[in-house]
XYZ file of C-alpha atoms in Angstrom:
751
model
C -34.846 -38.374 -12.890
C -33.172 -36.373 -9.474
C -29.423 -35.114 -9.558
C -29.338 -37.472 -5.886
C -30.836 -40.483 -7.674
C -28.474 -39.641 -11.021
C -25.142 -39.737 -8.571
C -26.294 -43.271 -6.866
C -26.852 -45.138 -10.140
C -23.642 -43.112 -11.883
C -21.174 -42.652 -9.496
C -18.885 -43.165 -11.678
C -20.143 -39.336 -13.436
C -20.113 -37.558 -9.932
C -16.762 -39.322 -9.663
C -15.914 -37.539 -13.119
C -17.268 -33.806 -12.345
C -16.190 -33.873 -8.584
C -12.390 -35.010 -10.368
C -12.104 -31.747 -13.119
C -13.474 -29.704 -10.156
C -10.024 -30.846 -8.085
C -7.568 -30.447 -10.018
C -9.617 -26.345 -12.277
C -9.691 -25.544 -8.624
C -5.764 -26.737 -7.780
C -4.702 -25.197 -11.419
C -6.513 -22.260 -10.043
C -4.731 -22.232 -6.164
C -1.703 -22.069 -7.924
C -2.571 -18.573 -10.130
C -4.175 -17.309 -7.339
C -1.958 -14.737 -5.824
C -1.469 -13.025 -2.361
C -3.212 -9.388 -1.342
C -3.157 -7.569 1.825
C -7.228 -7.039 0.544
C -9.054 -6.456 -2.485
C -8.190 -4.317 -4.500
C -9.907 -0.460 -4.941
C -9.185 2.399 -5.190
C -11.101 5.786 -3.098
C -11.716 8.020 -6.007
C -8.780 11.192 -4.706
C -6.515 12.653 -8.007
C -4.122 15.272 -6.796
C -3.123 17.500 -9.072
C 0.739 19.024 -8.535
C 2.416 22.181 -10.430
C 6.169 23.216 -10.523
C 6.187 26.759 -10.098
C 9.877 27.150 -9.493
C 11.443 30.102 -7.114
C 8.073 31.065 -6.523
C 7.268 31.903 -2.593
C 3.883 30.174 -0.988
C 2.027 33.507 -1.656
C 2.568 33.545 -5.250
C 2.169 29.738 -5.679
C -0.834 30.017 -4.474
C -2.287 33.529 -6.632
C -0.967 32.107 -9.286
C -1.729 28.522 -9.230
C -3.172 26.996 -6.977
C -6.464 29.157 -7.082
C -6.384 29.037 -10.675
C -6.695 25.070 -11.041
C -9.325 25.540 -8.244
C -11.482 27.197 -10.250
C -10.823 24.976 -12.564
C -11.604 22.207 -11.344
C -14.194 23.108 -8.728
C -17.271 22.906 -11.867
C -17.102 18.649 -12.433
C -19.808 16.458 -11.351
C -19.277 14.586 -8.120
C -16.434 16.676 -5.991
C -16.611 16.345 -2.095
C -13.895 18.672 -1.375
C -10.369 20.329 -2.451
C -7.348 20.431 -0.182
C -4.722 22.823 -1.618
C -1.606 23.750 0.446
C 0.935 25.921 -1.851
C 4.176 25.031 -0.647
C 7.686 26.696 -2.134
C 7.929 26.448 -5.875
C 5.223 23.956 -6.269
C 1.103 23.588 -5.735
C -0.605 20.983 -4.440
C -3.846 20.669 -4.626
C -6.173 16.689 -4.204
C -10.168 16.365 -5.252
C -11.876 14.023 -3.379
C -15.216 12.489 -4.505
C -18.332 11.077 -3.943
C -18.159 7.236 -3.643
C -20.120 6.686 -6.345
C -18.236 8.982 -9.144
C -15.159 6.772 -11.487
C -11.945 7.956 -10.938
C -10.991 7.161 -14.332
C -13.987 9.530 -15.916
C -13.551 12.382 -12.899
C -9.397 11.880 -13.657
C -10.147 12.464 -17.779
C -12.246 15.057 -16.765
C -9.524 17.234 -14.664
C -7.495 16.745 -17.001
C -9.290 18.297 -19.581
C -9.849 20.755 -17.023
C -6.558 22.054 -16.241
C -5.911 21.510 -19.684
C -8.405 24.832 -20.116
C -6.240 27.303 -18.444
C -2.915 25.845 -18.859
C -2.435 28.810 -20.873
C -3.040 31.289 -17.663
C -0.605 30.079 -15.682
C 2.427 31.817 -15.427
C 5.154 30.944 -17.554
C 7.665 30.300 -14.992
C 5.477 27.268 -13.337
C 5.706 23.420 -15.268
C 2.916 21.513 -16.910
C 0.236 20.226 -13.902
C 0.335 16.324 -13.254
C -2.167 14.861 -12.440
C -2.375 11.438 -11.224
C -5.000 8.959 -8.910
C -4.498 7.747 -5.840
C -4.292 3.567 -4.921
C -4.400 2.777 -1.570
C -1.826 0.051 -2.580
C 0.652 2.175 -4.748
C 3.683 2.237 -2.069
C 6.987 1.114 -1.684
C 7.387 -2.383 -1.894
C 10.827 -2.049 -0.842
C 13.090 -0.325 0.643
C 17.085 -1.226 -0.175
C 20.757 0.165 0.611
C 22.568 0.192 -1.676
C 26.548 -0.387 -0.066
C 29.946 -1.047 -2.620
C 33.328 -0.966 -2.178
C 33.567 0.862 -5.328
C 34.461 5.170 -5.355
C 30.925 7.468 -4.939
C 30.538 8.949 -7.137
C 31.230 6.199 -9.880
C 28.887 4.308 -7.763
C 26.175 6.526 -8.331
C 26.494 5.910 -11.845
C 26.951 2.726 -11.825
C 23.622 2.743 -10.017
C 21.836 4.548 -11.927
C 23.566 3.832 -14.984
C 23.356 -0.561 -14.819
C 21.497 -1.416 -11.567
C 19.175 0.849 -12.131
C 17.660 0.229 -15.582
C 17.705 -3.665 -14.589
C 15.644 -2.971 -11.662
C 12.724 -1.248 -13.458
C 12.835 -3.890 -16.342
C 11.500 -7.020 -12.994
C 7.719 -7.586 -14.428
C 5.496 -5.590 -12.666
C 8.246 -3.117 -11.190
C 6.739 0.412 -11.957
C 9.375 3.302 -11.179
C 12.588 2.397 -9.073
C 13.330 6.077 -7.012
C 17.076 6.514 -5.958
C 18.189 8.510 -3.035
C 21.718 9.761 -1.535
C 24.955 9.069 -3.142
C 26.784 11.120 -5.162
C 25.455 11.980 -8.785
C 28.717 13.601 -10.601
C 28.408 16.759 -12.081
C 30.657 19.082 -13.631
C 30.548 22.604 -12.832
C 31.859 26.370 -14.046
C 32.697 28.329 -11.701
C 32.569 32.299 -12.643
C 35.196 34.689 -11.349
C 32.714 37.686 -10.998
C 36.392 39.805 -11.512
C 37.492 38.178 -14.124
C 34.135 38.426 -15.928
C 34.206 42.686 -14.542
C 37.859 42.709 -16.745
C 36.497 41.096 -19.890
C 32.956 42.919 -19.185
C 31.649 40.193 -20.005
C 27.737 38.794 -17.728
C 26.775 35.554 -16.500
C 23.987 35.520 -18.699
C 26.155 36.237 -21.684
C 28.532 33.123 -20.217
C 25.301 30.952 -19.292
C 24.024 30.917 -22.550
C 27.372 30.649 -25.298
C 27.156 27.433 -23.377
C 24.048 26.253 -24.242
C 24.378 27.370 -27.127
C 27.461 25.779 -28.456
C 26.415 22.256 -26.702
C 24.055 21.838 -29.343
C 23.801 18.704 -31.766
C 20.829 18.759 -34.219
C 19.717 17.364 -37.432
C 19.939 20.365 -40.426
C 19.382 18.441 -43.568
C 19.945 16.381 -45.765
C 22.348 15.817 -49.656
C 21.845 13.788 -52.741
C 24.157 12.750 -55.597
C 24.987 9.845 -57.615
C 26.169 8.104 -54.462
C 23.110 7.622 -52.714
C 21.529 10.657 -49.979
C 23.199 11.197 -46.726
C 21.229 13.057 -43.963
C 24.043 15.847 -42.473
C 24.145 16.304 -38.989
C 25.181 18.587 -36.561
C 27.520 17.331 -34.073
C 28.438 19.756 -31.332
C 28.045 18.671 -28.323
C 30.953 18.763 -25.608
C 33.008 15.575 -25.867
C 35.010 16.160 -23.362
C 35.790 19.315 -20.431
C 38.828 20.243 -22.054
C 36.710 21.272 -24.725
C 34.386 23.202 -22.379
C 37.769 24.698 -21.394
C 38.926 26.564 -24.701
C 35.244 26.938 -25.839
C 35.227 30.695 -26.930
C 32.923 32.565 -24.895
C 33.890 36.284 -26.693
C 36.381 38.531 -27.867
C 38.612 40.681 -26.176
C 38.799 44.069 -26.167
C 41.996 43.412 -28.162
C 40.468 41.516 -30.804
C 41.983 37.792 -28.802
C 39.512 34.798 -28.023
C 38.202 34.566 -24.831
C 37.540 31.116 -23.786
C 35.895 30.305 -20.456
C 38.354 28.763 -18.629
C 40.014 32.096 -18.361
C 37.057 33.825 -17.032
C 35.658 30.439 -14.994
C 37.437 27.615 -12.829
C 36.201 24.225 -14.566
C 36.358 20.918 -12.885
C 34.244 17.447 -12.424
C 32.345 17.662 -9.257
C 29.649 15.991 -7.102
C 26.543 18.209 -7.036
C 25.691 19.463 -3.488
C 23.605 17.225 -1.172
C 19.766 17.413 -0.996
C 19.088 14.658 0.118
C 20.985 11.356 1.861
C 20.796 8.239 2.731
C 22.078 5.093 4.757
C 19.707 1.781 6.675
C 20.979 1.459 10.456
C 24.015 4.214 9.997
C 25.921 3.196 6.639
C 25.681 5.233 4.412
C 24.438 4.107 0.966
C 22.623 4.866 -2.211
C 18.257 4.398 -0.919
C 16.600 2.056 -3.955
C 12.659 2.742 -3.777
C 10.642 0.490 -5.560
C 7.091 0.832 -6.812
C 4.695 -2.154 -8.379
C 2.635 -0.920 -11.173
C -1.287 -0.662 -10.680
C -2.013 -4.467 -11.511
C 0.768 -5.886 -10.215
C 0.867 -8.678 -7.083
C 3.535 -7.456 -4.043
C 4.569 -10.181 -3.121
C 5.542 -12.018 -6.541
C 7.370 -7.954 -7.544
C 9.049 -8.679 -4.074
C 10.152 -12.019 -4.866
C 11.481 -11.722 -8.231
C 12.952 -8.403 -8.073
C 14.306 -10.267 -4.505
C 15.998 -12.187 -7.018
C 17.563 -10.306 -9.667
C 18.971 -8.762 -6.897
C 20.862 -12.476 -6.128
C 21.696 -12.634 -9.487
C 22.974 -8.737 -9.697
C 25.037 -8.880 -6.380
C 26.362 -11.765 -8.246
C 28.240 -10.942 -11.526
C 29.683 -7.764 -9.410
C 31.159 -9.733 -6.767
C 34.711 -8.162 -7.821
C 32.914 -4.344 -7.214
C 31.985 -5.271 -3.618
C 28.009 -4.572 -4.034
C 25.384 -5.644 -1.493
C 21.985 -5.248 -1.467
C 20.060 -4.610 2.019
C 16.155 -4.720 2.291
C 15.892 -2.297 5.096
C 11.013 -3.043 4.334
C 9.654 -5.332 2.878
C 6.274 -4.998 3.243
C 5.165 -8.098 1.053
C 6.151 -10.027 4.479
C 3.231 -9.107 5.977
C 1.357 -9.581 3.558
C 1.926 -13.181 3.638
C 2.387 -14.004 6.965
C -1.502 -12.081 7.462
C -1.967 -14.932 4.689
C -0.299 -17.053 6.497
C -1.988 -17.028 9.961
C -5.367 -16.652 8.767
C -4.939 -20.580 6.478
C -3.920 -21.353 9.899
C -7.202 -20.757 11.314
C -8.394 -22.404 8.024
C -6.884 -25.657 8.869
C -7.557 -24.654 12.424
C -11.692 -24.714 11.965
C -11.576 -27.756 9.608
C -10.175 -29.877 12.839
C -12.925 -28.472 15.652
C -15.697 -28.934 12.740
C -13.828 -33.262 12.211
C -14.199 -33.259 15.992
C -17.771 -31.438 16.763
C -19.083 -33.220 14.465
C -17.471 -36.973 15.647
C -18.555 -36.086 19.056
C -22.180 -35.472 17.876
C -22.434 -38.636 15.516
C -20.300 -40.852 17.190
C -18.723 -42.454 14.294
C -15.448 -42.138 12.367
C -17.610 -44.003 8.901
C -20.096 -41.151 9.064
C -18.211 -38.089 9.827
C -15.773 -38.898 6.927
C -18.579 -38.864 5.037
C -19.595 -35.023 6.299
C -16.210 -33.923 6.331
C -15.474 -34.885 1.932
C -18.198 -31.896 2.309
C -15.255 -29.133 3.202
C -12.261 -29.726 0.828
C -14.670 -30.199 -2.087
C -16.901 -27.107 -1.625
C -13.487 -25.627 -0.935
C -11.414 -26.504 -4.313
C -14.760 -25.919 -6.912
C -14.767 -22.368 -4.553
C -11.132 -21.361 -6.327
C -12.644 -22.328 -9.396
C -15.019 -19.478 -8.781
C -12.284 -17.199 -7.410
C -9.992 -17.176 -10.220
C -12.707 -16.527 -12.694
C -14.242 -13.645 -10.580
C -10.517 -12.365 -10.225
C -9.983 -12.398 -6.744
C -6.882 -13.019 -4.900
C -5.841 -14.671 -1.920
C -6.584 -12.246 0.545
C -7.500 -11.307 4.126
C -10.914 -10.793 2.837
C -11.157 -13.690 0.815
C -9.580 -16.427 3.161
C -11.804 -14.595 5.796
C -14.935 -15.894 4.474
C -13.197 -19.825 3.174
C -12.819 -19.273 6.888
C -15.962 -18.675 8.205
C -18.030 -20.826 5.856
C -16.106 -24.145 7.208
C -18.772 -24.639 9.374
C -21.851 -23.576 6.754
C -20.449 -26.465 4.445
C -21.278 -29.230 6.552
C -25.050 -27.707 7.100
C -26.333 -29.446 4.506
C -24.834 -32.968 4.527
C -25.547 -32.662 8.283
C -29.081 -32.673 7.737
C -29.236 -35.432 5.048
C -26.611 -37.682 6.127
C -28.515 -37.548 9.815
C -31.961 -38.569 7.529
C -30.428 -41.095 5.432
C -29.555 -42.601 9.426
C -32.992 -42.171 10.237
C -33.929 -44.427 7.523
C -30.923 -47.195 8.233
C -32.724 -47.551 11.027
C -35.704 -48.461 10.302
C -33.812 -50.910 8.663
C -34.207 -49.935 4.379
C -31.876 -50.786 2.118
C -28.164 -48.875 2.109
C -29.219 -46.763 -1.724
C -33.821 -46.490 -1.006
C -32.142 -44.837 2.550
C -30.074 -42.353 0.633
C -32.436 -41.631 -2.373
C -35.348 -41.381 0.481
C -33.716 -39.544 2.920
C -32.505 -36.659 0.371
C -35.562 -36.482 -1.056
C -37.212 -35.087 2.825
C -34.846 -33.202 2.910
C -33.962 -31.669 -0.363
C -36.121 -27.590 0.385
C -34.550 -27.932 4.384
C -31.914 -28.316 3.050
C -32.247 -26.057 0.688
C -33.437 -23.025 3.231
C -30.777 -23.941 5.112
C -28.472 -22.583 1.713
C -30.311 -19.741 0.982
C -30.585 -18.075 4.253
C -26.497 -17.578 4.444
C -27.160 -16.818 0.271
C -29.555 -13.915 1.808
C -27.239 -12.269 3.684
C -24.141 -12.741 1.838
C -25.407 -12.067 -1.185
C -26.501 -8.262 -0.718
C -23.304 -7.471 0.708
C -21.483 -8.142 -3.050
C -23.848 -5.406 -4.016
C -23.125 -2.607 -1.886
C -20.774 0.582 -3.409
C -17.941 2.615 -1.584
C -14.624 1.453 -0.118
C -16.932 -0.467 2.263
C -18.065 -2.426 -0.742
C -15.586 -2.611 -2.273
C -13.605 -4.111 -0.250
C -17.042 -6.751 1.252
C -17.718 -7.809 -2.420
C -14.886 -10.051 -2.203
C -15.439 -12.084 0.988
C -18.994 -11.685 0.319
C -18.835 -13.486 -3.028
C -16.743 -16.547 -0.964
C -18.815 -17.228 1.027
C -21.713 -17.704 -1.751
C -19.527 -19.164 -3.957
C -18.222 -22.293 -1.730
C -22.045 -22.182 0.333
C -24.114 -23.165 -2.844
C -20.681 -25.545 -3.777
C -22.047 -27.347 -0.512
C -25.082 -27.782 -1.624
C -24.566 -29.531 -4.858
C -22.150 -31.927 -2.826
C -25.168 -32.513 -0.297
C -27.262 -33.067 -2.979
C -25.117 -35.778 -4.648
C -21.410 -36.461 -3.285
C -22.949 -36.953 0.381
C -25.844 -39.546 -1.163
C -23.641 -41.453 -3.539
C -21.307 -42.619 0.070
C -22.999 -42.549 2.199
C -25.382 -45.018 -0.361
C -21.919 -47.259 -0.215
C -20.324 -46.669 2.920
C -23.543 -45.641 5.758
C -24.529 -48.639 7.853
C -25.982 -48.395 11.718
C -23.338 -48.091 14.676
C -25.065 -49.011 18.719
C -22.893 -47.407 21.155
C -21.638 -50.209 23.494
C -19.250 -49.305 26.411
C -16.608 -52.615 25.093
C -14.536 -49.888 22.826
C -13.059 -46.352 23.426
C -14.358 -44.721 20.491
C -17.662 -46.083 22.713
C -17.027 -44.781 25.837
C -15.890 -41.402 24.850
C -19.339 -41.142 22.922
C -21.278 -42.751 25.499
C -19.785 -40.298 28.281
C -19.961 -36.857 25.951
C -24.225 -38.419 25.601
C -24.578 -39.376 29.971
C -22.938 -34.688 29.885
C -24.864 -33.350 27.248
C -28.207 -34.937 28.176
C -27.900 -32.664 31.980
C -26.897 -29.291 29.386
C -30.033 -30.841 28.184
C -31.936 -30.986 31.345
C -30.966 -27.170 32.463
C -32.497 -25.768 29.251
C -34.967 -27.074 29.709
C -35.854 -25.924 32.993
C -34.493 -22.019 31.845
C -36.638 -22.809 28.775
C -39.551 -23.427 31.370
C -39.408 -20.550 33.883
C -39.061 -17.739 30.117
C -41.677 -19.930 29.466
C -43.987 -18.823 32.908
C -41.912 -15.508 32.964
C -42.520 -13.469 29.397
C -42.915 -10.344 30.789
C -38.955 -10.405 32.440
C -37.764 -12.251 29.110
C -39.033 -9.845 27.315
C -37.705 -6.723 29.302
C -34.244 -8.433 29.632
C -33.916 -8.543 25.812
C -35.103 -5.224 25.263
C -32.648 -3.855 27.555
C -29.652 -6.540 26.336
C -31.151 -4.624 21.597
C -31.077 -0.594 23.029
C -27.711 -1.620 25.289
C -25.723 -2.797 22.299
C -26.695 0.284 20.239
C -26.144 2.546 23.039
C -22.203 1.082 24.330
C -21.243 2.997 21.136
C -22.866 6.211 21.755
C -21.678 6.418 25.291
C -17.669 6.216 23.792
C -17.409 2.231 25.711
C -16.480 0.746 21.936
C -14.972 3.018 19.850
C -15.549 2.981 15.568
C -12.989 3.250 13.333
C -12.667 2.489 9.593
C -9.633 -0.558 10.661
C -8.006 -1.177 13.893
C -4.370 -0.186 14.900
C -2.657 -3.072 13.635
C 1.300 -3.960 14.614
C 3.609 -4.555 11.318
C 6.301 -3.752 13.492
C 6.834 -0.396 11.719
C 6.328 2.684 11.932
C 7.756 6.392 10.646
C 9.668 8.773 12.398
C 9.429 12.427 11.402
C 12.286 14.521 12.947
C 11.848 18.995 12.069
C 14.516 21.364 12.370
C 13.293 24.654 12.286
C 12.718 26.169 8.713
C 16.874 27.920 8.163
C 18.588 24.429 9.029
C 20.753 22.916 5.971
C 20.520 20.204 5.151
C 23.790 19.524 6.886
C 22.735 20.967 10.216
C 19.631 17.998 9.596
C 22.487 15.060 8.609
C 23.903 16.633 12.155
C 20.093 15.504 14.157
C 19.412 12.720 12.401
C 22.746 11.040 13.385
C 22.063 12.374 17.298
C 18.713 10.358 16.781
C 20.106 7.133 14.210
C 22.317 6.650 17.473
C 19.360 6.584 19.732
C 17.195 4.297 17.840
C 20.626 1.442 17.466
C 20.683 1.677 21.010
C 17.073 -0.100 21.177
C 16.960 -3.841 21.314
C 13.815 -4.014 19.622
C 15.362 -1.819 16.099
C 15.720 -4.599 13.593
C 16.412 -1.733 11.044
C 16.422 2.309 9.766
C 16.164 3.417 6.891
C 16.975 6.563 7.244
C 16.421 9.317 4.236
C 17.730 12.926 5.296
C 15.871 15.453 3.133
C 12.292 13.595 2.521
C 9.238 14.253 5.046
C 6.487 11.230 3.457
C 3.861 11.021 5.769
C 0.915 9.431 4.211
C 0.798 9.106 0.957
C 2.512 11.617 -0.370
C 5.395 12.937 0.238
C 7.587 16.683 -0.169
C 11.083 17.375 0.247
C 12.872 19.778 2.238
C 16.358 20.826 4.195
C 15.164 20.605 7.485
C 13.709 17.188 7.351
C 14.701 13.581 8.935
C 12.651 10.480 7.221
C 13.104 7.396 9.807
C 11.482 4.065 8.567
C 12.052 1.707 11.147
C 11.299 -2.302 11.687
C 10.937 -3.744 14.510
C 11.992 -7.177 15.507
C 8.659 -10.091 15.319
C 6.791 -9.123 17.766
C 7.440 -12.649 19.927
C 11.004 -11.459 20.250
C 10.230 -8.229 21.839
C 8.173 -7.111 25.232
C 6.608 -3.515 23.327
C 4.481 -3.173 21.422
C 5.128 -0.596 17.873
C 3.436 2.039 19.435
C 5.124 1.807 23.311
C 8.629 1.877 21.371
C 7.296 4.739 19.395
C 6.511 6.496 22.502
C 9.962 6.006 23.730
C 11.318 6.426 20.252
C 9.084 9.687 21.246
C 10.602 10.925 25.114
C 14.008 10.532 24.011
C 14.051 12.799 20.690
C 12.285 15.162 22.887
C 14.923 15.835 25.312
C 16.916 17.504 22.719
C 16.623 20.854 21.599
C 15.551 22.330 18.118
C 13.736 19.201 17.597
C 10.273 18.218 16.406
C 9.083 14.811 16.172
C 6.137 13.569 15.000
C 5.217 9.177 15.352
C 3.309 7.613 12.560
C 2.538 3.690 12.574
C 2.806 2.111 9.426
C -0.895 1.535 8.553
C -2.665 -1.667 7.123
C -2.575 -0.003 3.557
C 1.760 -0.092 3.890
C 2.072 3.586 4.760
C 2.365 6.131 7.496
C -1.208 7.099 9.357
C -2.685 9.804 8.334
C -3.976 12.608 11.250
C -7.314 10.462 11.905
C -8.947 13.405 12.694
C -8.205 16.777 10.486
C -10.034 20.696 11.546
C -10.117 23.376 8.814
C -9.798 26.986 9.603
C -11.499 29.319 7.281
C -11.361 32.779 6.110
C -10.296 35.595 4.549
C -7.384 37.370 6.254
C -4.515 35.570 6.733
C -2.534 36.242 9.818
C -7.099 36.270 10.969
C -7.332 32.573 10.450
C -3.474 31.806 11.004
C -4.282 33.402 14.538
C -7.685 31.317 14.887
C -5.774 28.170 13.940
C -3.150 28.767 17.291
C -6.113 28.988 19.534
C -7.644 25.948 17.920
C -4.569 24.065 18.496
C -3.669 25.234 21.793
C -7.570 24.022 22.811
C -6.555 19.853 21.374
C -3.945 20.151 23.325
C -5.230 19.876 26.543
C -7.445 17.730 25.359
C -6.795 13.570 26.806
C -6.204 11.305 24.492
C -4.122 13.762 22.167
C -0.653 14.328 20.850
C 1.224 15.461 17.727
C -1.292 18.469 17.210
C -0.076 20.621 14.073
C -0.744 22.688 11.431
C -0.331 22.183 8.288
C 1.039 25.770 7.621
C 4.125 26.418 8.700
C 6.967 29.757 9.308
C 8.350 30.777 6.625
C 11.692 30.399 5.376
C 14.166 33.181 6.386
C 14.305 35.008 3.391
C 16.984 37.516 1.723
C 14.579 40.503 -0.286
C 15.986 42.541 -2.916
C 14.130 45.521 -3.874
C 15.429 47.083 -6.950
C 15.440 50.568 -7.714
C 14.195 50.315 -11.231
C 15.358 54.166 -11.708
C 19.314 52.369 -11.656
C 18.071 49.831 -13.819
C 16.478 51.126 -16.945
C 19.715 53.940 -16.712
C 21.774 51.003 -17.362
C 19.327 48.822 -19.660
C 18.391 46.545 -17.735
C 15.235 44.465 -17.485
C 13.950 42.647 -13.709
C 13.927 39.395 -15.607
C 17.675 39.916 -16.559
C 18.468 41.080 -13.283
C 16.355 37.800 -11.863
C 17.971 35.377 -14.129
C 21.423 36.695 -13.304
C 21.169 36.242 -8.978
C 19.435 32.858 -9.928
C 22.511 31.640 -11.368
C 25.033 33.182 -9.479
C 23.170 32.142 -7.160
C 21.811 28.792 -7.695
C 23.087 27.230 -10.846
C 22.394 26.709 -14.209
C 21.687 22.832 -14.777
C 19.914 22.816 -18.572
C 22.786 22.493 -20.390
C 23.992 18.563 -19.831
C 27.904 16.270 -20.942
C 26.941 13.217 -21.941
């Protein structure tokens, strides 16, 4: 007994099967999460090392080259790129697409661990991490309050940040801006000299006095007790009264005698604003396996709770950017196209089948196949993203192919006068292999796409498998539900012009026959002029390949999307301090506030975050701009960015770079990068300047810039070693004293 015969004779079993599949499909759909694209990570790792106070040349020679030499022997390396900043080394290692990111990350960690002992003593432990495409801020939030600015920052750090961090899926909550409390010990140089003290003595005295550690235990008849020395400072008065030395007369020299101890504010290194309002900025990153849409929804719910709970403090959260909005908008747009495709398929079937009854029998195949496909998607760990939804949209027309072929043959038998069940069984059995071949054609086209490796394979895999799964399900439907419904409800219908549907169908038939006549005439001409047809086909074939080669059709990985977001990086001369940078930022923000297309501006002074890796610097400003919806503005994102660039370029002393937010949610990096290499830095720099000047003259280029930048103004202290030896000093003593005098020492904490 074939599956079709079983369906006709035992309809209850088929009803139960598809009822179960329908319930499981709807349940699976409710569990599917939204993503913009399928999850994938390029085989790229980063190695960052902090080396405080070191110049870029020192970082390059003592840190960067050491690590480069260590990791260069790892298998499947495609390229190694490094950048040496002031006090920091950043190495990006790109591997071939066949490499497994987790495995090469372990290999790199082992290689770097072997040479850690060779790094300078002042260098921190290198940090290795893999680049994940979707690990960009999900939310950018500005927080304001009626509280005192210092209390507000501490409140955010102690009360708000931990609560947001506990939300499921949140990986990291990064705060920027705000006034952070700091206990400042401002030493008086003249008083230190009068007491014969040095900066290092006072600093070490504070550190030695601010300790708290266990010392052992005591056993007696009453039990056992742990002994702990509680030497931590409890108040600022304890700090002022700290005895740091003995005077020549034998008296105590307290810290308050040689320094001003005050409860102050930490020096600003970053400032944050939203639409010109000073705030504490929060950038929220999700866990690698978390869903951005779910994380955003949960965090928004938590923010509402916090805002209500601390209403008296006037806490207000202003969400400047939410990357999940674009994901939902893109998914909803594709879902709309999917429903539109179903309606169009229904109309086309009605035009050709001339029967509501037969059209409904065919249409049953679409929901039966799609809903069952959701079970397959959930089992495979897929998400509702652009690729899976695009696959479902594409497959709508394919889902009805098998059922149409089967129903047409069943209808042919009905026209011969056969009984419904007999016609359904014979009609399906006769056309079974034809329906199978139609399905397998689609399967053999899309199944190999799921086996492709690399980034393209990761993106296309879900798309291909959704099409394969839903197509195979449509074949099962055409062998079961379609003949089952036809055996009960199908009947021969004769078209007459007495009904509205009949008039419409007969009119369409006349137009179809006219088109058929034109087609037959064209076919007859083609068969009589085979050489001409062959020549035209060859010209079109090779012409299609010539279009990209001639530059008439461009080639890119992802087309530029209008997300309505972009980042503006404003750069001042290297010697600018944070206050000057902030003033320039206020000028730029005023320009942006006067543009009607701009909805939100999230400003961070002292940070540049182009691409996936950001850097901090006192002379840069990062402005993340969100525009009003596309249907409410006259200009595209690109045009708005160009307008902003023209206006900012009118301000002297500023460099501005506009980076559109790409489909992955991060500012797009330069699409073309050229490496100029050599043995002498001066010659390489001169060559790079020449290349840049040539590139700027090429039509279509914009923001041509070098990765190497001019150094910041520097004052060098030349040591007289002879005098230093006479005074019993070392270079380490002089350097440490200068660093404390100019930059301070924050190793000791007051809790």
